[in-house]
Amino acid sequence: SKLATIPAVGGRPDIFRETEVSTRIAWAPAPRIAYEVPGNRNFRVLDPATRLEKPLVPGDEYGWMFNLVFSPDGARVAVLWNRGRERGIWLMSVSDTSRVKLVDGSWLPTGWSADGRSVYALATGDSVYWRIPVDGGKGVPVPPPEARGMACAPYERPEGLVWLCTERVVISDVWVIEDFDPDDAPGRRE
């Protein structure tokens, strides 16, 4: 798959033909786009104006990366980096690829505080979100919204915390076949 931008008011897509994108993309507050390369081994950071790109970390041999989220100023990202014993949320500089581990274990970063001083994260298999300070302080649980039957994630905006939620809707289809004879079914082999 190729990365592309399309004007909201209509027009032709700008396709970045040199890109090879897996599934996740993220737009930074600054004019940069991060995209996951196939195999989840790295993200590449693209400047759409200059079309210049670079890997988030040098090389692809360090482990798998997931759930990249940009800081409010676009200078850093939080990402789950599965590096064996080094698995956890890492904070990485977009400009020089320096990095520091924020928390150990299987945590998914979901967003940043509006001031850039905390990361919201969810431990794998848990339903409680945590606000984890980037300066090394102790994380605090975030009280969930009153949203029964919805999957929600915290998102902090300058005016305060909001929850982005999806409501699960189950739709089923029931079919009744009368007088079905499996021996007369198309494609049946003798």
Coordinates of C-alpha atoms in Angstrom, one line a residue:
S1 CA 0.0 0.0 0.0
K2 CA 1.1 3.6 -0.7
L3 CA 0.7 6.6 1.5
A4 CA -1.5 9.4 0.0
T5 CA -3.0 12.7 1.1
I6 CA -6.3 14.0 -0.3
P7 CA -7.6 17.5 0.1
A8 CA -10.9 17.6 2.1
V9 CA -12.4 20.0 -0.4
G10 CA -11.8 17.6 -3.3
G11 CA -9.0 17.3 -5.8
R12 CA -6.5 14.7 -6.8
P13 CA -4.7 12.6 -4.3
D14 CA -1.0 13.2 -3.7
I15 CA 0.4 9.6 -3.7
F16 CA 3.8 9.0 -2.2
R17 CA 5.0 6.3 -4.5
E18 CA 8.2 5.6 -2.7
T19 CA 6.3 4.5 0.5
E20 CA 5.4 0.9 1.5
V21 CA 2.8 1.1 4.2
S22 CA 1.5 -1.6 6.5
T23 CA -1.6 -0.5 8.4
R24 CA -0.9 2.3 10.8
I25 CA -0.3 6.0 10.0
A26 CA -0.2 9.1 12.2
W27 CA -0.1 12.8 11.3
A28 CA 2.1 14.9 13.5
P29 CA 1.1 18.4 14.6
A30 CA 4.1 19.5 12.6
P31 CA 4.1 18.7 8.8
R32 CA 5.2 15.1 9.2
I33 CA 3.5 11.8 8.7
A34 CA 4.6 8.5 10.4
Y35 CA 3.7 5.2 8.8
E36 CA 4.3 1.6 9.8
V37 CA 6.4 -0.4 7.4
P38 CA 5.3 -3.9 6.6
G39 CA 6.3 -6.4 9.3
N40 CA 5.9 -3.9 12.1
R41 CA 9.7 -3.6 12.5
N42 CA 9.9 0.2 12.2
F43 CA 8.0 3.4 11.4
R44 CA 9.2 5.9 8.8
V45 CA 8.7 9.6 9.2
L46 CA 7.9 11.6 6.0
D47 CA 7.8 15.3 5.4
P48 CA 5.1 15.6 2.8
A49 CA 6.3 19.0 1.6
T50 CA 9.9 17.9 0.8
R51 CA 9.0 14.2 0.3
L52 CA 12.1 13.4 2.5
E53 CA 11.7 10.5 4.9
K54 CA 13.8 8.7 7.4
P55 CA 13.3 5.7 9.7
L56 CA 12.1 6.4 13.3
V57 CA 15.0 4.3 14.6
P58 CA 18.1 3.2 12.5
G59 CA 17.7 -0.4 11.2
D60 CA 14.8 -2.8 11.5
E61 CA 16.5 -5.4 13.7
Y62 CA 15.5 -4.1 17.1
G63 CA 12.0 -5.6 17.5
W64 CA 8.4 -4.8 16.6
M65 CA 6.7 -1.4 17.0
F66 CA 3.0 -0.7 17.5
N67 CA 0.6 2.2 18.4
L68 CA 2.8 5.2 17.6
V69 CA 1.3 8.5 18.8
F70 CA 2.9 11.9 18.4
S71 CA 3.4 14.4 21.3
P72 CA 1.4 17.6 21.0
D73 CA 4.4 19.5 19.6
G74 CA 5.3 16.7 17.2
A75 CA 8.9 16.5 18.5
R76 CA 8.5 13.0 20.1
V77 CA 6.5 9.9 19.8
A78 CA 5.3 7.3 22.2
V79 CA 5.4 3.7 20.9
L80 CA 5.1 0.1 22.1
W81 CA 8.4 -1.3 21.3
N82 CA 8.7 -5.1 21.6
R83 CA 12.4 -5.6 22.2
G84 CA 12.4 -8.8 24.1
R85 CA 13.3 -8.0 27.7
E86 CA 13.1 -4.3 26.8
R87 CA 9.4 -4.5 25.9
G88 CA 7.5 -1.4 26.9
I89 CA 6.5 2.1 26.0
W90 CA 9.4 4.1 24.6
L91 CA 9.5 7.9 24.0
M92 CA 11.6 8.7 20.9
S93 CA 12.8 12.0 19.5
V94 CA 11.7 12.5 15.9
S95 CA 14.7 14.7 15.1
D96 CA 17.6 12.6 16.4
T97 CA 16.1 9.2 17.2
S98 CA 17.2 9.3 20.8
R99 CA 14.9 7.3 23.0
V100 CA 14.1 6.6 26.6
K101 CA 11.9 3.9 28.1
L102 CA 8.8 5.2 29.9
V103 CA 7.2 1.9 31.3
D104 CA 8.0 -1.8 31.2
G105 CA 5.7 -4.4 29.8
S106 CA 2.9 -4.8 27.3
W107 CA 1.4 -1.3 27.3
L108 CA -0.3 0.4 24.4
P109 CA 0.2 4.2 24.2
T110 CA -3.1 5.8 23.2
G111 CA -2.3 9.5 23.4
W112 CA -0.6 12.4 25.2
S113 CA -1.8 15.0 27.6
A114 CA -2.4 18.4 26.0
D115 CA 0.7 19.8 27.8
G116 CA 3.0 16.9 26.6
R117 CA 3.9 16.0 30.1
S118 CA 2.0 12.6 30.3
V119 CA 1.2 9.7 28.1
Y120 CA -2.1 7.8 28.2
A121 CA -1.7 4.1 28.1
L122 CA -3.6 0.8 28.4
A123 CA -2.0 -2.4 29.7
T124 CA -2.7 -5.3 27.5
G125 CA -5.6 -7.3 28.7
D126 CA -6.7 -4.5 31.1
S127 CA -9.6 -2.1 30.8
V128 CA -8.1 0.7 33.0
Y129 CA -6.3 3.6 31.2
W130 CA -3.4 5.2 33.0
R131 CA -1.9 8.7 32.7
I132 CA 1.9 8.2 33.0
P133 CA 4.1 11.2 33.5
V134 CA 7.1 11.4 31.1
D135 CA 9.4 12.7 33.8
G136 CA 9.3 9.4 35.6
G137 CA 6.6 10.0 38.2
K138 CA 4.0 7.5 39.2
G139 CA 1.1 6.8 36.8
V140 CA -2.5 7.4 37.9
P141 CA -5.6 5.5 36.7
V142 CA -8.1 7.6 34.7
P143 CA -11.7 7.2 35.8
P144 CA -13.6 5.8 32.8
P145 CA -16.7 7.5 31.4
E146 CA -20.2 6.2 32.1
A147 CA -20.5 4.5 28.7
R148 CA -22.0 1.1 29.0
G149 CA -21.4 -1.2 26.1
M150 CA -18.9 1.1 24.4
A151 CA -15.2 0.8 23.8
C152 CA -13.5 4.1 24.8
A153 CA -10.1 5.7 24.9
P154 CA -9.1 9.0 26.6
Y155 CA -8.0 11.9 24.5
E156 CA -6.9 15.1 26.1
R157 CA -7.6 18.4 24.3
P158 CA -6.6 21.9 25.5
E159 CA -10.2 22.3 27.0
G160 CA -9.9 19.0 29.0
L161 CA -10.2 15.3 28.8
V162 CA -12.7 13.7 26.4
W163 CA -13.3 10.1 25.7
L164 CA -13.4 8.8 22.1
C165 CA -15.9 5.9 22.1
T166 CA -17.3 3.4 19.7
E167 CA -20.6 1.6 20.3
R168 CA -20.6 -2.0 19.4
V169 CA -23.5 -3.0 17.2
V170 CA -24.1 -6.7 16.5
I171 CA -26.0 -7.4 13.3
S172 CA -26.9 -10.9 12.4
D173 CA -28.4 -12.4 9.3
V174 CA -30.4 -15.6 9.4
W175 CA -31.1 -17.7 6.3
V176 CA -33.5 -20.6 5.9
I177 CA -33.0 -23.1 3.1
E178 CA -35.9 -25.4 2.4
D179 CA -35.6 -28.7 0.6
F180 CA -31.8 -28.7 0.6
D181 CA -30.1 -31.8 -0.8
P182 CA -26.4 -31.8 -0.2
D183 CA -26.0 -34.4 -3.0
D184 CA -27.3 -31.8 -5.5
A185 CA -25.1 -28.9 -4.2
P186 CA -23.1 -27.1 -6.9
G187 CA -19.4 -28.2 -6.9
R188 CA -20.0 -31.5 -5.2
R189 CA -17.4 -34.0 -6.3
E190 CA -18.2 -37.7 -6.7

